[in-house]
Tab-separated table of N, CA and C in Angstrom:
chain	number	residue	atom	x	y	z
A	1	MET	N	194.905	170.489	127.223
A	1	MET	CA	194.529	169.888	127.039
A	1	MET	C	192.817	169.859	127.815
A	2	LYS	N	191.916	169.786	126.881
A	2	LYS	CA	190.892	170.259	127.630
A	2	LYS	C	189.507	169.008	128.082
A	3	THR	N	188.972	168.952	129.184
A	3	THR	CA	188.131	167.682	129.392
A	3	THR	C	186.768	168.375	129.139
A	4	SER	N	185.644	167.120	128.848
A	4	SER	CA	184.339	167.731	129.479
A	4	SER	C	183.368	166.911	129.495
A	5	PHE	N	182.180	166.437	130.448
A	5	PHE	CA	181.634	165.625	130.315
A	5	PHE	C	179.775	166.131	130.055
A	6	GLN	N	179.990	164.736	128.827
A	6	GLN	CA	179.137	165.256	128.036
A	6	GLN	C	177.497	164.107	128.184
A	7	PRO	N	176.530	164.511	129.320
A	7	PRO	CA	175.256	163.420	129.483
A	7	PRO	C	174.708	163.164	128.106
A	8	TYR	N	173.900	162.100	128.027
A	8	TYR	CA	172.850	162.378	126.695
A	8	TYR	C	171.635	161.006	127.283
A	9	ALA	N	170.552	160.905	127.001
A	9	ALA	CA	169.432	160.697	126.609
A	9	ALA	C	169.207	159.813	125.577
A	10	ARG	N	168.477	158.311	125.720
A	10	ARG	CA	167.985	158.400	124.143
A	10	ARG	C	166.253	157.171	124.573
A	11	VAL	N	165.931	157.574	123.801
A	11	VAL	CA	164.443	156.985	124.044
A	11	VAL	C	163.374	155.984	122.577
A	12	GLN	N	164.112	154.937	122.606
A	12	GLN	CA	163.569	154.143	121.123
A	12	GLN	C	162.347	153.507	121.574
A	13	GLN	N	161.512	153.514	120.105
A	13	GLN	CA	160.396	152.014	120.201
A	13	GLN	C	160.735	151.346	118.789
A	14	PHE	N	160.423	150.047	118.929
A	14	PHE	CA	161.033	149.475	117.601
A	14	PHE	C	159.646	148.645	117.301
A	15	ASP	N	158.867	148.485	116.102
A	15	ASP	CA	157.874	147.514	115.875
A	15	ASP	C	158.951	146.555	114.692
A	16	TYR	N	158.556	145.392	115.879
A	16	TYR	CA	159.479	144.133	115.146
A	16	TYR	C	158.653	142.979	113.818
A	17	ASP	N	157.622	143.226	113.800
A	17	ASP	CA	156.203	142.569	113.286
A	17	ASP	C	155.538	143.237	112.491
A	18	ALA	N	155.278	142.583	111.168
A	18	ALA	CA	154.351	143.146	110.442
A	18	ALA	C	152.965	143.500	110.932
A	19	ALA	N	152.253	143.076	111.587
A	19	ALA	CA	151.051	143.058	112.169
A	19	ALA	C	151.175	144.305	113.227
A	20	GLY	N	152.480	145.091	113.900
A	20	GLY	CA	152.760	145.713	114.313
A	20	GLY	C	152.274	145.810	116.158
A	21	SER	N	152.011	144.313	116.750
A	21	SER	CA	151.432	143.331	118.145
A	21	SER	C	153.288	143.256	118.400
A	22	GLY	N	154.311	143.206	117.965
A	22	GLY	CA	155.577	142.686	118.387
A	22	GLY	C	156.435	144.387	119.052
A	23	THR	N	156.789	144.673	120.213
A	23	THR	CA	157.151	146.335	120.386
A	23	THR	C	158.879	146.418	121.161
A	24	MET	N	159.372	147.066	120.814
A	24	MET	CA	160.461	146.637	121.593
A	24	MET	C	160.822	148.370	122.271
A	25	ASP	N	160.444	148.117	123.303
A	25	ASP	CA	160.976	150.187	124.381
A	25	ASP	C	162.204	149.786	124.203
A	26	LYS	N	163.258	150.859	124.039
A	26	LYS	CA	164.438	150.764	124.660
A	26	LYS	C	164.604	151.945	125.030
A	27	THR	N	165.511	152.065	126.526
A	27	THR	CA	165.423	153.554	126.844
A	27	THR	C	167.400	153.701	127.733
A	28	GLU	N	168.017	154.772	127.261
A	28	GLU	CA	169.400	154.581	127.219
A	28	GLU	C	169.539	155.995	128.071
A	29	LEU	N	170.754	155.980	129.124
A	29	LEU	CA	171.142	157.123	130.377
A	29	LEU	C	172.315	156.665	129.952
A	30	GLY	N	173.353	157.789	129.266
A	30	GLY	CA	174.962	157.631	129.404
A	30	GLY	C	175.770	159.241	129.907
A	31	MET	N	176.972	158.999	129.818
A	31	MET	CA	177.572	159.730	130.049
A	31	MET	C	179.320	159.264	129.696
A	32	ASN	N	179.401	160.316	128.776
A	32	ASN	CA	180.570	160.516	127.781
A	32	ASN	C	181.579	160.922	128.720
A	33	TYR	N	182.907	160.775	128.687
A	33	TYR	CA	183.699	162.044	129.434
A	33	TYR	C	185.150	162.277	127.879
A	34	VAL	N	185.348	163.000	127.450
A	34	VAL	CA	185.729	163.562	126.491
A	34	VAL	C	187.052	163.809	126.911
A	35	ILE	N	188.213	163.639	126.305
A	35	ILE	CA	189.926	163.889	126.895
A	35	ILE	C	190.347	163.805	125.507
A	36	SER	N	190.926	165.137	125.383
A	36	SER	CA	191.841	166.318	124.194
A	36	SER	C	191.403	166.004	122.858
A	37	SER	N	189.695	167.096	123.228
A	37	SER	CA	189.225	167.357	122.177
A	37	SER	C	188.803	165.738	121.069
A	38	HIS	N	188.257	164.811	121.755
A	38	HIS	CA	187.685	164.545	121.074
A	38	HIS	C	188.302	163.220	120.183
A	39	ASN	N	189.685	163.281	120.799
A	39	ASN	CA	190.624	162.176	120.688
A	39	ASN	C	190.875	160.907	121.604
A	40	ALA	N	190.163	161.056	122.447
A	40	ALA	CA	189.794	160.013	123.653
A	40	ALA	C	188.573	160.142	124.589
A	41	LEU	N	188.121	158.685	124.650
A	41	LEU	CA	186.466	159.174	124.892
A	41	LEU	C	186.624	157.901	126.274
A	42	LEU	N	185.868	158.247	127.463
A	42	LEU	CA	185.062	157.169	128.197
A	42	LEU	C	183.627	157.456	127.837
A	43	SER	N	183.073	156.193	128.143
A	43	SER	CA	181.439	156.019	127.977
A	43	SER	C	181.188	154.530	129.193
A	44	ALA	N	180.299	155.620	130.205
A	44	ALA	CA	179.427	154.384	131.287
A	44	ALA	C	178.126	154.328	130.157
A	45	VAL	N	177.227	153.459	130.301
A	45	VAL	CA	175.708	153.479	129.632
A	45	VAL	C	174.874	152.102	130.346
A	46	VAL	N	174.187	152.651	130.539
A	46	VAL	CA	172.956	152.156	131.240
A	46	VAL	C	171.535	152.102	130.347
A	47	THR	N	170.999	150.646	130.161
A	47	THR	CA	170.048	150.660	129.322
A	47	THR	C	168.764	149.180	130.149
A	48	ASN	N	167.826	149.900	129.619
A	48	ASN	CA	166.486	149.273	129.576
A	48	ASN	C	165.705	148.918	128.695
A	49	THR	N	165.597	147.202	128.437
A	49	THR	CA	164.948	146.846	126.961
A	49	THR	C	163.628	146.021	127.627
A	50	ASP	N	162.658	146.626	127.559
A	50	ASP	CA	161.295	145.653	127.447
A	50	ASP	C	161.008	145.326	125.817
A	51	VAL	N	160.469	144.137	126.283
A	51	VAL	CA	160.332	143.746	125.041
A	51	VAL	C	158.396	142.781	124.697
A	52	VAL	N	157.664	142.977	124.024
A	52	VAL	CA	156.107	142.917	124.639
A	52	VAL	C	155.910	141.175	124.820
A	53	GLY	N	155.672	140.514	126.017
A	53	GLY	CA	156.394	139.265	126.139
A	53	GLY	C	157.122	138.612	126.703
A	54	SER	N	158.347	139.700	127.195
A	54	SER	CA	159.556	139.291	127.424
A	54	SER	C	159.749	140.048	128.980
A	55	PRO	N	160.442	139.433	130.086
A	55	PRO	CA	161.083	140.085	130.466
A	55	PRO	C	162.012	141.407	130.341
A	56	SER	N	161.986	142.591	130.984
A	56	SER	CA	162.841	143.402	130.764
A	56	SER	C	164.025	142.945	131.033
A	57	VAL	N	165.181	143.689	130.451
A	57	VAL	CA	166.639	143.388	130.271
A	57	VAL	C	167.314	144.469	130.580
A	58	SER	N	168.241	145.208	131.375
A	58	SER	CA	168.833	145.832	132.118
A	58	SER	C	170.431	145.582	131.385
A	59	THR	N	171.070	146.408	131.597
A	59	THR	CA	172.464	146.447	130.834
A	59	THR	C	173.251	147.505	131.435
A	60	PHE	N	174.967	147.534	132.135
A	60	PHE	CA	175.971	148.415	132.005
A	60	PHE	C	177.006	147.905	131.247
A	61	LYS	N	177.166	149.234	130.765
A	61	LYS	CA	178.317	149.194	129.340
A	61	LYS	C	179.753	150.133	129.562
A	62	LEU	N	180.372	150.193	130.196
A	62	LEU	CA	181.871	150.572	129.986
A	62	LEU	C	182.551	151.021	128.847
A	63	GLY	N	182.886	152.075	128.162
A	63	GLY	CA	184.029	151.557	126.800
A	63	GLY	C	185.101	153.048	126.702
A	64	THR	N	185.411	152.613	125.526
A	64	THR	CA	186.976	153.549	125.508
A	64	THR	C	186.590	154.240	123.975
A	65	GLN	N	187.336	155.177	123.738
A	65	GLN	CA	187.548	155.050	122.193
A	65	GLN	C	188.892	156.224	121.932
A	66	VAL	N	189.506	155.811	121.751
A	66	VAL	CA	190.820	156.405	121.196
A	66	VAL	C	191.125	157.075	119.528
A	67	GLN	N	191.309	157.723	118.973
A	67	GLN	CA	191.993	158.381	118.080
A	67	GLN	C	193.249	158.976	117.562
A	68	PHE	N	194.013	157.827	116.502
A	68	PHE	CA	195.139	158.013	116.106
A	68	PHE	C	195.103	159.408	115.376
């Protein structure tokens, strides 16, 4: 059984109105722990979301994936 860590980062920007004045920036940092050749996965993700005119929101998520 082989295990490995997979760090990743993602940066996104969205325009959510036709005038282009509404933007959302989203930054995500995560770490996957792959177990048994992608048949099982544990994941931890930290996300920060900034929307124009609103306070920023930070989240932390834990997840798992199992394939049969």
